[in-house]
PDB file of C-alpha atoms in Angstrom:
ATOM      1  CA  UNK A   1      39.588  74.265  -3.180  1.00 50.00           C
ATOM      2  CA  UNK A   2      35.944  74.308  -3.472  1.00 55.00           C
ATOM      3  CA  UNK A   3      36.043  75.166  -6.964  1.00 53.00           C
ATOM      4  CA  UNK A   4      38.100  72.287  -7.838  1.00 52.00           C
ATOM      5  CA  UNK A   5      35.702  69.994  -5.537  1.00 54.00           C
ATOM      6  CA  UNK A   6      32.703  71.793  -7.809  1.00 51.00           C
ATOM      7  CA  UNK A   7      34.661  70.999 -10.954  1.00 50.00           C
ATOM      8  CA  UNK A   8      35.468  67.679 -10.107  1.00 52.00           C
ATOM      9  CA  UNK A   9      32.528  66.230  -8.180  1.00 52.00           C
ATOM     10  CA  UNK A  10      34.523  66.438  -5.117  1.00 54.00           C
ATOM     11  CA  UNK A  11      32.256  66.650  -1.552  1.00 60.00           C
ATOM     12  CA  UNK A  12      31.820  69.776  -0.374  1.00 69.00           C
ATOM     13  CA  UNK A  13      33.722  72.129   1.978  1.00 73.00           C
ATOM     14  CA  UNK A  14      32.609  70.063   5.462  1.00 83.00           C
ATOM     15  CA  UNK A  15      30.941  72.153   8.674  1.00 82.00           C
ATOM     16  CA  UNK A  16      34.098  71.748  10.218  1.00 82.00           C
ATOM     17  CA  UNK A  17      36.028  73.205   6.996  1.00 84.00           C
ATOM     18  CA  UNK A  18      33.670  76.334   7.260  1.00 86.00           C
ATOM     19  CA  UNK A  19      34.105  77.016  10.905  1.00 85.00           C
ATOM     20  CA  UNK A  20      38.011  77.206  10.533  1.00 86.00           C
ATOM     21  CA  UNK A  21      37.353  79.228   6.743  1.00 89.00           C
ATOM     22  CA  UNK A  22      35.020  81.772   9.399  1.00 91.00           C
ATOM     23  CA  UNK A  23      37.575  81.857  12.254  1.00 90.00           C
ATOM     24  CA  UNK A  24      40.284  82.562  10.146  1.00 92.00           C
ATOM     25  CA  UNK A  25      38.532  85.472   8.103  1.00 94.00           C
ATOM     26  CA  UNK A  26      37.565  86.560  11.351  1.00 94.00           C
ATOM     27  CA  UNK A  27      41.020  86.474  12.798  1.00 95.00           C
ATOM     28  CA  UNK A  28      42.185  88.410   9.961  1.00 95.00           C
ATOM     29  CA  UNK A  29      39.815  91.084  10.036  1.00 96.00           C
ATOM     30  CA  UNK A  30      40.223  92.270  14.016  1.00 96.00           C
ATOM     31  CA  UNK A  31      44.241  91.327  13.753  1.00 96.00           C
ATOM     32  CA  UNK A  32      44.575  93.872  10.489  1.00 96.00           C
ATOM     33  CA  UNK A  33      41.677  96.420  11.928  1.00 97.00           C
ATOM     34  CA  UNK A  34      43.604  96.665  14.982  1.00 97.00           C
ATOM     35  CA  UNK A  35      46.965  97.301  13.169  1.00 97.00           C
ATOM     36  CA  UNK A  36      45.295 100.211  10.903  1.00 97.00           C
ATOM     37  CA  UNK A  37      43.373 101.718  14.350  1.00 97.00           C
ATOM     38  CA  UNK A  38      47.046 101.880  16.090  1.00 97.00           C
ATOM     39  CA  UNK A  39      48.448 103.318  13.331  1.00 96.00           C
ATOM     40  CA  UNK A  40      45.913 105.871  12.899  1.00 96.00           C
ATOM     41  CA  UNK A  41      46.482 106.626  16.857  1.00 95.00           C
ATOM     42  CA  UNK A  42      42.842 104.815  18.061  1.00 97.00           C
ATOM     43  CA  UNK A  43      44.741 102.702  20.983  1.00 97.00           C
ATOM     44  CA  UNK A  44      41.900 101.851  22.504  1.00 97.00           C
ATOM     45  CA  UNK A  45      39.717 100.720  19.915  1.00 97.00           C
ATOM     46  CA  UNK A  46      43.550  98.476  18.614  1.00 97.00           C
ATOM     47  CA  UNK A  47      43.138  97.074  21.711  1.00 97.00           C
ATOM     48  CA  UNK A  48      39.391  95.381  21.610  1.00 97.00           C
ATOM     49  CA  UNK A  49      40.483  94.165  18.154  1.00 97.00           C
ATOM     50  CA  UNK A  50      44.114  92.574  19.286  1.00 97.00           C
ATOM     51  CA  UNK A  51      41.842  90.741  21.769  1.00 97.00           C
ATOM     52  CA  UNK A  52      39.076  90.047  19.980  1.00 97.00           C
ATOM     53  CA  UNK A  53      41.810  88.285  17.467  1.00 97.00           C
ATOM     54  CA  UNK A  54      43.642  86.066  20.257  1.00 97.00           C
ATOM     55  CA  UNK A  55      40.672  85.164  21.377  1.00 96.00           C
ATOM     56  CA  UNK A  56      40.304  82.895  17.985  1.00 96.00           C
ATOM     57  CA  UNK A  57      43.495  82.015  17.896  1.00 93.00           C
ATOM     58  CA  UNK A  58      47.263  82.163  19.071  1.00 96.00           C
ATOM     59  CA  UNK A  59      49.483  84.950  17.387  1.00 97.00           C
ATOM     60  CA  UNK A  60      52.575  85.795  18.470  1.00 97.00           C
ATOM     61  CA  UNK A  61      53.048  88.874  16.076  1.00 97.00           C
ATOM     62  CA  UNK A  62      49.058  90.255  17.523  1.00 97.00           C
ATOM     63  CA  UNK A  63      50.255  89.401  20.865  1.00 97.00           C
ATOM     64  CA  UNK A  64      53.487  91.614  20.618  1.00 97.00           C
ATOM     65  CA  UNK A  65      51.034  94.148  18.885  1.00 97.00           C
ATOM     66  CA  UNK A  66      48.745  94.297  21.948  1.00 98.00           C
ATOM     67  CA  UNK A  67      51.789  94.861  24.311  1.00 98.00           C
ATOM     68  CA  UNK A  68      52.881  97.786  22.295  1.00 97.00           C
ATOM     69  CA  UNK A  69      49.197  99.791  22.081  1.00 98.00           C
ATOM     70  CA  UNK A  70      49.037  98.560  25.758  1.00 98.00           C
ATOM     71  CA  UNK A  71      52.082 100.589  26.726  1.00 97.00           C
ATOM     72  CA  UNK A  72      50.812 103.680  24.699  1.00 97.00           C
ATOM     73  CA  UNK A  73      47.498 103.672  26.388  1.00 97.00           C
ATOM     74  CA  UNK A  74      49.041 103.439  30.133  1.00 97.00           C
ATOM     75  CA  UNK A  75      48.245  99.790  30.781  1.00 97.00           C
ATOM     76  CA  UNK A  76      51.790  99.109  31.957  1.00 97.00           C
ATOM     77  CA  UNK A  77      50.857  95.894  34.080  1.00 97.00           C
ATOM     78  CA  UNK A  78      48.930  94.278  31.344  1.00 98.00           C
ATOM     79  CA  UNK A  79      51.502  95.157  28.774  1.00 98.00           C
ATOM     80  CA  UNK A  80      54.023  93.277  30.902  1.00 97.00           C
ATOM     81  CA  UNK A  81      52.048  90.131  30.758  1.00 97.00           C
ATOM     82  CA  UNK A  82      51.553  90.139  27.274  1.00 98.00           C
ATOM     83  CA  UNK A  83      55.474  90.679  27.092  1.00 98.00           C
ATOM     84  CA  UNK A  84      55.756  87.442  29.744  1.00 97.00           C
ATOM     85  CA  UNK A  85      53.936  84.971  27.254  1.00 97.00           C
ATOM     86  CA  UNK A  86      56.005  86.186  24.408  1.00 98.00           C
ATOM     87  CA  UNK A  87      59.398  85.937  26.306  1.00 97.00           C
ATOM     88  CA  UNK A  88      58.070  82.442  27.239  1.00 97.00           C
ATOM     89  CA  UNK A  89      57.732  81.458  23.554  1.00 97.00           C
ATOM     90  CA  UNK A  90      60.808  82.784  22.293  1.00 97.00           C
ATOM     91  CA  UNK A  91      63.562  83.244  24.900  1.00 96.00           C
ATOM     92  CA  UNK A  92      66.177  84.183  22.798  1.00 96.00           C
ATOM     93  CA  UNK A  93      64.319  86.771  21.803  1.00 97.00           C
ATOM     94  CA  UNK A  94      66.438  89.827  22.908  1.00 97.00           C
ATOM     95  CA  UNK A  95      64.224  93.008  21.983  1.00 97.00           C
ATOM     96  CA  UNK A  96      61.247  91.111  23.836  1.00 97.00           C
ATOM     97  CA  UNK A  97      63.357  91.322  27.044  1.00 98.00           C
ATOM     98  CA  UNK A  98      64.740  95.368  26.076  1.00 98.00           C
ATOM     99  CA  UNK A  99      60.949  96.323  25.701  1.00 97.00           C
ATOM    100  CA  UNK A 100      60.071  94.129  28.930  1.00 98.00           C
ATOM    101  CA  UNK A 101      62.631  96.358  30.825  1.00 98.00           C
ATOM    102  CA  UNK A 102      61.712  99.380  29.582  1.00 98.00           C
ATOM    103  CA  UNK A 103      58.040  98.529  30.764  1.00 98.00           C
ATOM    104  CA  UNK A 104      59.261  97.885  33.995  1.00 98.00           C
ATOM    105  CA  UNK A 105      61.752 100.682  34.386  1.00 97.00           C
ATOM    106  CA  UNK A 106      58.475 102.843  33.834  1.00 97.00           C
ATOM    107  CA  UNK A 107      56.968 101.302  36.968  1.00 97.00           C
ATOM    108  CA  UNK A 108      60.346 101.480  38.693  1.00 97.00           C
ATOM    109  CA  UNK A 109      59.802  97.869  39.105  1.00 97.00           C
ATOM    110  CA  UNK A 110      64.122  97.893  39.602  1.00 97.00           C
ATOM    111  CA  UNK A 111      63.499  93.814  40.416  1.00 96.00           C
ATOM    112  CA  UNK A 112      62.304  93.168  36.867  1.00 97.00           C
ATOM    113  CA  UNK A 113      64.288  95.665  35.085  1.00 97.00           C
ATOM    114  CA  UNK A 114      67.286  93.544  36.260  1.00 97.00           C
ATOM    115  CA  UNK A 115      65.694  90.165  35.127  1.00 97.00           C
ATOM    116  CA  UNK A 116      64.576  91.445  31.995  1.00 98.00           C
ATOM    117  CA  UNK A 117      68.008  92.712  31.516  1.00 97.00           C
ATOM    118  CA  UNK A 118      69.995  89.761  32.601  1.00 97.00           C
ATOM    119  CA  UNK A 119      67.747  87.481  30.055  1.00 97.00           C
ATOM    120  CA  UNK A 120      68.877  90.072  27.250  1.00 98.00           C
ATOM    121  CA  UNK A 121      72.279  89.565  27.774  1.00 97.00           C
ATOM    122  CA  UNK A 122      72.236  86.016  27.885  1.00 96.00           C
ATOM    123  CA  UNK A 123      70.571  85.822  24.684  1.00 96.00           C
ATOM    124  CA  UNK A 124      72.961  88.750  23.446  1.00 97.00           C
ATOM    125  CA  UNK A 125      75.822  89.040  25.240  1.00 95.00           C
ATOM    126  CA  UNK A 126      77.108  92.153  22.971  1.00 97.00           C
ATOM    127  CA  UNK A 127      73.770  94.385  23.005  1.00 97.00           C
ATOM    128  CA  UNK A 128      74.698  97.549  24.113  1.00 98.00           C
ATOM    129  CA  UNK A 129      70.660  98.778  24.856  1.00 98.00           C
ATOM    130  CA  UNK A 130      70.594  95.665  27.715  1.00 98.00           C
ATOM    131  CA  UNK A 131      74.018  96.732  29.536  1.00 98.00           C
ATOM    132  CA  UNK A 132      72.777 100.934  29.806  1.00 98.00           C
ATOM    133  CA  UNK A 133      68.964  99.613  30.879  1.00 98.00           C
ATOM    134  CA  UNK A 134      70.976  97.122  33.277  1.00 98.00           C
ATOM    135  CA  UNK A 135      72.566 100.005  34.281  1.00 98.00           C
ATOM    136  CA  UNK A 136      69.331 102.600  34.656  1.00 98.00           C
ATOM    137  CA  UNK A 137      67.889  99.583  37.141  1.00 97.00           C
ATOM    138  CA  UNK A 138      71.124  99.648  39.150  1.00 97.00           C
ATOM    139  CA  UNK A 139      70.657 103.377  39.575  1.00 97.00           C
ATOM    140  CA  UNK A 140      67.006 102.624  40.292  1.00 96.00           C
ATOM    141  CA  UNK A 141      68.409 100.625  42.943  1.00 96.00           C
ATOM    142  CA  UNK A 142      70.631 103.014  44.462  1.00 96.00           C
ATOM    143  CA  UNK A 143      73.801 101.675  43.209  1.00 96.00           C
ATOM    144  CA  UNK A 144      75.794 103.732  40.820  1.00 97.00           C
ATOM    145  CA  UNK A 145      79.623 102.131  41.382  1.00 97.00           C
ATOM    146  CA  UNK A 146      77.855  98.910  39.353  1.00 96.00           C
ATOM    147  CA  UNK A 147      75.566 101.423  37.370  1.00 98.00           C
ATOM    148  CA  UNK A 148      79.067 103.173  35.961  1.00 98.00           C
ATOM    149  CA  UNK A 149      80.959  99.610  34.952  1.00 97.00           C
ATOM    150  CA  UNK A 150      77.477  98.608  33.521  1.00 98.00           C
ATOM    151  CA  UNK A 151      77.901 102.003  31.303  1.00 98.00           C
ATOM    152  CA  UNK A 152      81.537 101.799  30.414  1.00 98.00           C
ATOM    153  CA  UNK A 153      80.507  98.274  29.243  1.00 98.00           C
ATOM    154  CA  UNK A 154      77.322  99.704  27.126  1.00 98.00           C
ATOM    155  CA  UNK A 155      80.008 102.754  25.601  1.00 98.00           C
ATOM    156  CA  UNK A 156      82.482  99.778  24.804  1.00 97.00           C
ATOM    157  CA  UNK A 157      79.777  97.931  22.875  1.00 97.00           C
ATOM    158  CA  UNK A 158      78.277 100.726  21.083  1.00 97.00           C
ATOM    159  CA  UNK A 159      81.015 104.361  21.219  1.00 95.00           C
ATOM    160  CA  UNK A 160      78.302 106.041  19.468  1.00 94.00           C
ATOM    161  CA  UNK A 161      76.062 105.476  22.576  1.00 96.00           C
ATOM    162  CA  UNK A 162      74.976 109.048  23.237  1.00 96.00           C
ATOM    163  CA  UNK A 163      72.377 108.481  26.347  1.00 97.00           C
ATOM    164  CA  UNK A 164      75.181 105.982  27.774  1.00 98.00           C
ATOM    165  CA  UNK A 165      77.806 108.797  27.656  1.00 98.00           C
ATOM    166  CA  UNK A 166      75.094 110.988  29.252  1.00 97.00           C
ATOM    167  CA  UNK A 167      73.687 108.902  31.976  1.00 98.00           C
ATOM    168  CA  UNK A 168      77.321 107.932  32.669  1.00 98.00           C
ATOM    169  CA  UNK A 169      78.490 111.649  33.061  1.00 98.00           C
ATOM    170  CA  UNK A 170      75.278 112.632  35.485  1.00 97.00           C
ATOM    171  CA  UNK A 171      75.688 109.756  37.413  1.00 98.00           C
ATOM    172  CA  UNK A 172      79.914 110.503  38.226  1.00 98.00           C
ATOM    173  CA  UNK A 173      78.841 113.826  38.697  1.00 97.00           C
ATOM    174  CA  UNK A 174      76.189 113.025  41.271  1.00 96.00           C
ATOM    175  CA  UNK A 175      79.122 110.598  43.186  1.00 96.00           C
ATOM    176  CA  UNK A 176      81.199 113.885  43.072  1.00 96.00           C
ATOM    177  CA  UNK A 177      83.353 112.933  40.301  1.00 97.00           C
ATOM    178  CA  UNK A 178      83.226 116.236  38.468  1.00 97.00           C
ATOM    179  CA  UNK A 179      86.509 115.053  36.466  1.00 97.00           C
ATOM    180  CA  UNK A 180      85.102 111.965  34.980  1.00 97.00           C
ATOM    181  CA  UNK A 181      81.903 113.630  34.572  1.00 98.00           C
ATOM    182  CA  UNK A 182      83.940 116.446  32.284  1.00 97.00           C
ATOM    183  CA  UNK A 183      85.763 113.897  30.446  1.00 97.00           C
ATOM    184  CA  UNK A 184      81.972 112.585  29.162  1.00 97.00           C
ATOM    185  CA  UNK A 185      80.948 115.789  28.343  1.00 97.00           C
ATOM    186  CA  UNK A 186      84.029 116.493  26.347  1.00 96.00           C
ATOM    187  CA  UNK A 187      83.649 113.602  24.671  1.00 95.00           C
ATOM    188  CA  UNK A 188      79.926 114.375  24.225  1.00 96.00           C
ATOM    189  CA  UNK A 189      80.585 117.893  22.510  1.00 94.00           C
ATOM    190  CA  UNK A 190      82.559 116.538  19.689  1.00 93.00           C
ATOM    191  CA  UNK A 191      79.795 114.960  18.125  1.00 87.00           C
ATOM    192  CA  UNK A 192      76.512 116.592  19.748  1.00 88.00           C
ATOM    193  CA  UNK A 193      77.573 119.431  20.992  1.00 84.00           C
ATOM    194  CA  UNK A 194      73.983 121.377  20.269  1.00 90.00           C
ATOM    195  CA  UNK A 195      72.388 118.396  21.609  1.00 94.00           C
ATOM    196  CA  UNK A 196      70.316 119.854  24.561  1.00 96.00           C
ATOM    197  CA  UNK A 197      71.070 117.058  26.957  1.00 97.00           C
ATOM    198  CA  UNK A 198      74.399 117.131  26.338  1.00 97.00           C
ATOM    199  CA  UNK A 199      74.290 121.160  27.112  1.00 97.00           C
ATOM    200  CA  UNK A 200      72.252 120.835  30.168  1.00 97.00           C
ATOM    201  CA  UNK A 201      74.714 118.506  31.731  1.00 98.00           C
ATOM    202  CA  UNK A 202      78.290 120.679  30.609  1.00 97.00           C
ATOM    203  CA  UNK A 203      76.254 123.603  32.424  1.00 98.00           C
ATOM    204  CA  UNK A 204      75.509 121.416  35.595  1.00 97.00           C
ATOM    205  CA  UNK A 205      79.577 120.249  35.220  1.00 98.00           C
ATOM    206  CA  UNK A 206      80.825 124.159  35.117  1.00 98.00           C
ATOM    207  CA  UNK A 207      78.712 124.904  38.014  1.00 97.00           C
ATOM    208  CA  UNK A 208      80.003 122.105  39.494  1.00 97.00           C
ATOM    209  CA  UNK A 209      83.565 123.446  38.742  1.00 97.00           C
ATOM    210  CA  UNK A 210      82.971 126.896  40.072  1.00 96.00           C
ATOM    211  CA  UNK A 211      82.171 128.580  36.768  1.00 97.00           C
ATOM    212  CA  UNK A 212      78.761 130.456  37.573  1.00 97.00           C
ATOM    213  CA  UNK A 213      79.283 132.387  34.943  1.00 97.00           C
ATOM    214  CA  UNK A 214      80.083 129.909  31.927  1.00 97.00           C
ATOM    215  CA  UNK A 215      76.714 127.611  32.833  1.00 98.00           C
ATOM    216  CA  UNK A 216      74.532 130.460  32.647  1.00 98.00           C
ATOM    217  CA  UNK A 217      76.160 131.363  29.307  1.00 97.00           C
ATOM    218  CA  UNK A 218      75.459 127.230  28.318  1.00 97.00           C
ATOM    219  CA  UNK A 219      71.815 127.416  29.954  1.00 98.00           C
ATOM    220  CA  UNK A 220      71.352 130.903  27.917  1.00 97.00           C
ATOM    221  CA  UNK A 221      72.079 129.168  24.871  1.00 97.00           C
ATOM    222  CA  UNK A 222      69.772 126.398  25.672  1.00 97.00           C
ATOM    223  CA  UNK A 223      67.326 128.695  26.413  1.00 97.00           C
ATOM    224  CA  UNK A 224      67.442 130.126  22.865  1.00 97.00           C
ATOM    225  CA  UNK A 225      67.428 127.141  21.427  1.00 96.00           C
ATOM    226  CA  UNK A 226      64.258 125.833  23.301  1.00 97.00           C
ATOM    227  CA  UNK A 227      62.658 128.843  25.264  1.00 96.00           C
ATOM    228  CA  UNK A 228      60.501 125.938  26.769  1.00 96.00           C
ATOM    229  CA  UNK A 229      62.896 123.903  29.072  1.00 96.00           C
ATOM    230  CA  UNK A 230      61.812 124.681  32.251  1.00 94.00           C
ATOM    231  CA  UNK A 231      65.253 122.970  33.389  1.00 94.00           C
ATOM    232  CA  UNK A 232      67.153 125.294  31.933  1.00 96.00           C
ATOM    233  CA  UNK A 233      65.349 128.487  33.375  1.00 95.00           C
ATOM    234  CA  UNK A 234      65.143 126.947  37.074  1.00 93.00           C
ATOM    235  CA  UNK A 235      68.927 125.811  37.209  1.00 95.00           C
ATOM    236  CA  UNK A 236      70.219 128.944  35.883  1.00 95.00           C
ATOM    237  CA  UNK A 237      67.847 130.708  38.469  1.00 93.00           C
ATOM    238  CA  UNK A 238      69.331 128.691  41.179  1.00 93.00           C
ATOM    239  CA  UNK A 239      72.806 129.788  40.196  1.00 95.00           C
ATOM    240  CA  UNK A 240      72.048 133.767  39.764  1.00 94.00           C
ATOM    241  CA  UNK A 241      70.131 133.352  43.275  1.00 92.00           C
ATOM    242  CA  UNK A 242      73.796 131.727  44.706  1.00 92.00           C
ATOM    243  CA  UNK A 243      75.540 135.269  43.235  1.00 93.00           C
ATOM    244  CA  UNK A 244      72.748 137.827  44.413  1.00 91.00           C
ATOM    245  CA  UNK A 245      70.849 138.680  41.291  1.00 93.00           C
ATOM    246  CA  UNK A 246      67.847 138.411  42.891  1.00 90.00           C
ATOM    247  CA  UNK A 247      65.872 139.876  40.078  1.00 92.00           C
ATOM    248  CA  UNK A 248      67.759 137.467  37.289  1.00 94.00           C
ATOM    249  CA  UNK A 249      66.850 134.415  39.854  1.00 92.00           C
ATOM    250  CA  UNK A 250      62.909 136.315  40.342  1.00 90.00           C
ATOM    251  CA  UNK A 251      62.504 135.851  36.565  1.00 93.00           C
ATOM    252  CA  UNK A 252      63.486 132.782  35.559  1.00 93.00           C
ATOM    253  CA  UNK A 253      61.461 130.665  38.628  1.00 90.00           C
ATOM    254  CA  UNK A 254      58.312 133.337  37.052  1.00 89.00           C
ATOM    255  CA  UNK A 255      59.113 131.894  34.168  1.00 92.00           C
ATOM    256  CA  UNK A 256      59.075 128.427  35.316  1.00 90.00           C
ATOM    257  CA  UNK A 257      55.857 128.938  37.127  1.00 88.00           C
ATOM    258  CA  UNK A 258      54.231 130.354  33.602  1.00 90.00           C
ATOM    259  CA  UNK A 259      55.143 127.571  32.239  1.00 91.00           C
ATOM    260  CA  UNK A 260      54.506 124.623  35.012  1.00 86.00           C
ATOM    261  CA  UNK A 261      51.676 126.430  36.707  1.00 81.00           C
ATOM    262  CA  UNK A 262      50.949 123.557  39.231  1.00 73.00           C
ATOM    263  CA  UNK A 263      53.892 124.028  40.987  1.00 64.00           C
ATOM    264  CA  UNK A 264      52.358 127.618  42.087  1.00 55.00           C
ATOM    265  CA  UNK A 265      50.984 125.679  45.065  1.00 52.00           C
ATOM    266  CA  UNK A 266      54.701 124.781  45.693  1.00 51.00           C
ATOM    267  CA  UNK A 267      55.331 128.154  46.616  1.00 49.00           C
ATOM    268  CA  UNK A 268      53.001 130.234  49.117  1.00 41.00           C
ATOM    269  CA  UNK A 269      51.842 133.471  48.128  1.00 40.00           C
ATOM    270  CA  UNK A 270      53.647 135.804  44.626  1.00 41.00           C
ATOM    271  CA  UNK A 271      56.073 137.453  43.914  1.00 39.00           C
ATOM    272  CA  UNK A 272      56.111 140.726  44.408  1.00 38.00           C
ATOM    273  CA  UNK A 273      58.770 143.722  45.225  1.00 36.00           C
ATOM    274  CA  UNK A 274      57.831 143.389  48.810  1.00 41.00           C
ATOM    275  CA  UNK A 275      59.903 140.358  50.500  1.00 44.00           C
ATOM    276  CA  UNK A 276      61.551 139.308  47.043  1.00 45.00           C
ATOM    277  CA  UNK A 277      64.318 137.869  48.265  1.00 54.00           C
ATOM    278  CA  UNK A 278      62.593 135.499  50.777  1.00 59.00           C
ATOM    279  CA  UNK A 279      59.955 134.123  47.913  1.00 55.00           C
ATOM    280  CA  UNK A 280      62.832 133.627  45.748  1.00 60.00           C
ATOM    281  CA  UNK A 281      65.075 131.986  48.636  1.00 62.00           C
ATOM    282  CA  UNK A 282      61.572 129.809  48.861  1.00 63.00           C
ATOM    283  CA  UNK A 283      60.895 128.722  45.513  1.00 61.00           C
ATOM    284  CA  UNK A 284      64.720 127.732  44.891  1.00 62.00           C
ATOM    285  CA  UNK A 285      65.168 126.043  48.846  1.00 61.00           C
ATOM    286  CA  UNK A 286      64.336 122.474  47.601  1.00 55.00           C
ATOM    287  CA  UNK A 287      66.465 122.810  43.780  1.00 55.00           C
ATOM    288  CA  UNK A 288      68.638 119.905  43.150  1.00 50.00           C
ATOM    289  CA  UNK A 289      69.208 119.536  39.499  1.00 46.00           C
ATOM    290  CA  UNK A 290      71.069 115.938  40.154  1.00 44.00           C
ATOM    291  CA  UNK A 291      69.273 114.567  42.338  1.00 42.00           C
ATOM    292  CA  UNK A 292      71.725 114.354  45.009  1.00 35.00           C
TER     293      UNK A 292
END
């Protein structure tokens, strides 16, 4: 525009015309810093700029930016108010009020996991993410009849819904439904079948069903395929230590010590051939793979 007012013999660009040329350069340059500090992983440095950049001016877009780097770098709270202002603006919004409850279900803030959740569904009645989150909170809440319908209602809407199958399966096995919790994890094995959740949880269902022996075949082959999962080591432990191999149940909590070392101070004293069997009774007293 100036060159046209130079060209022309129009007035030139006013104060006021160069303040709001400044601000907006400005704006630009901590909003798109900020965006190429996040993506290189510098969340805290994303963060000064996102703030630096509302602090010019409203953004909606830099303001859902800032919650996002503020749930990377820990600041849950923060994140969550960021997430409030932008739920305000749009409330129809439905991913606004998914990532809200996903915040909160990291605080296990159950209260606003269900508000977030009910606010999804009224702005999408048919999104499967808001029914199995509705149905985490209810869990959270200590209510699993509701957290089951919420599931079968999430599986409906989406029957590719993997977590839903699996949170619905631990959760009927946990009320003692071992059937229904079967039925999930035959379902499960059509399609994932060397999907390591989805192993873990047919081991906890044979064990569940009496079958010591075909878990710790399942948690074997979980082992192999991730020699890592310290779940897999400590459940099958548990279940050699409920037949007598004391040395089978000895080696796998070892192994779960190498490879969480800061639950040593779990367990009092080590292991060692002397009084085996009452270290190993220790270490696997307080297992409950499901919570129950």
């Amino acid at each position: 525009m100036n060159i046209f007012k130079a060209l022309f013999g129009g007035n030139e660009e006013s104060p006021e015309e160069r303040k709001q040329a400044e601000e907006a350069r400005n704006f630009d340059m901590y909003k798109y810093d900020g965006v190429r500090a996040a993506k290189s992983g510098q969340f805290e440095y994303a963060e000064k700029c996102y703030l630096e950049a509302l602090n010019i001016h409203e953004d909606l877009e830099t303001r859902d930016y800032l919650a996002q780097v503020l749930i990377r770098i820990g600041k849950l709270e923060e994140a969550r108010e960021q997430l409030r202002i932008l739920a305000e603006a749009e409330p129809d919004n439905t991913a606004i009020h998914i990532l809200t409850a996903r915040v909160a279900y990291m605080q296990e803030d159950y209260t606003a996991m269900t508000d977030a959740c009910e606010k999804a569904m009224k702005a999408d009645g048919s999104n499967a993410m808001a029914h199995y989150l509705y149905a985490q909170a209810y869990i959270g809440q200590g209510n699993p009849v509701v957290a089951i319908a919420m599931l079968t209602k999430a599986i409906a809407l989406n029957t590719d819904m993997t977590e839903a199958y699996l949170l619905r399966g631990k959760t009927l096995l946990q009320m003692g439904d071992v059937n229904g919790a079967d039925e999930d994890v035959a379902h499960l094995k059509e399609n994932s079948a060397e999907n390591e959740d989805v192993m873990m949880l047919n081991a906890q269902v044979e064990k569940a069903k009496g079958n010591a022996d075909k878990a710790i075949g399942i948690y074997d082959k979980v082992i192999d395929m991730n020699p890592f999962c310290t779940n897999a080591f400590r459940e099958r432990g548990a279940i050699k230590y409920e037949k007598g191999d004391m040395r089978g149940a000895q080696a796998d909590m070892e192994t779960v010590l190498e490879l969480e070392p800061e639950k040593v101070n779990d367990i009092n004293g080590e292991f060692s051939a002397e009084g085996i069997e009452n270290k190993v009774k220790q270490a696997y007293s307080s297992l409950n793979p499901l919570g129950l």
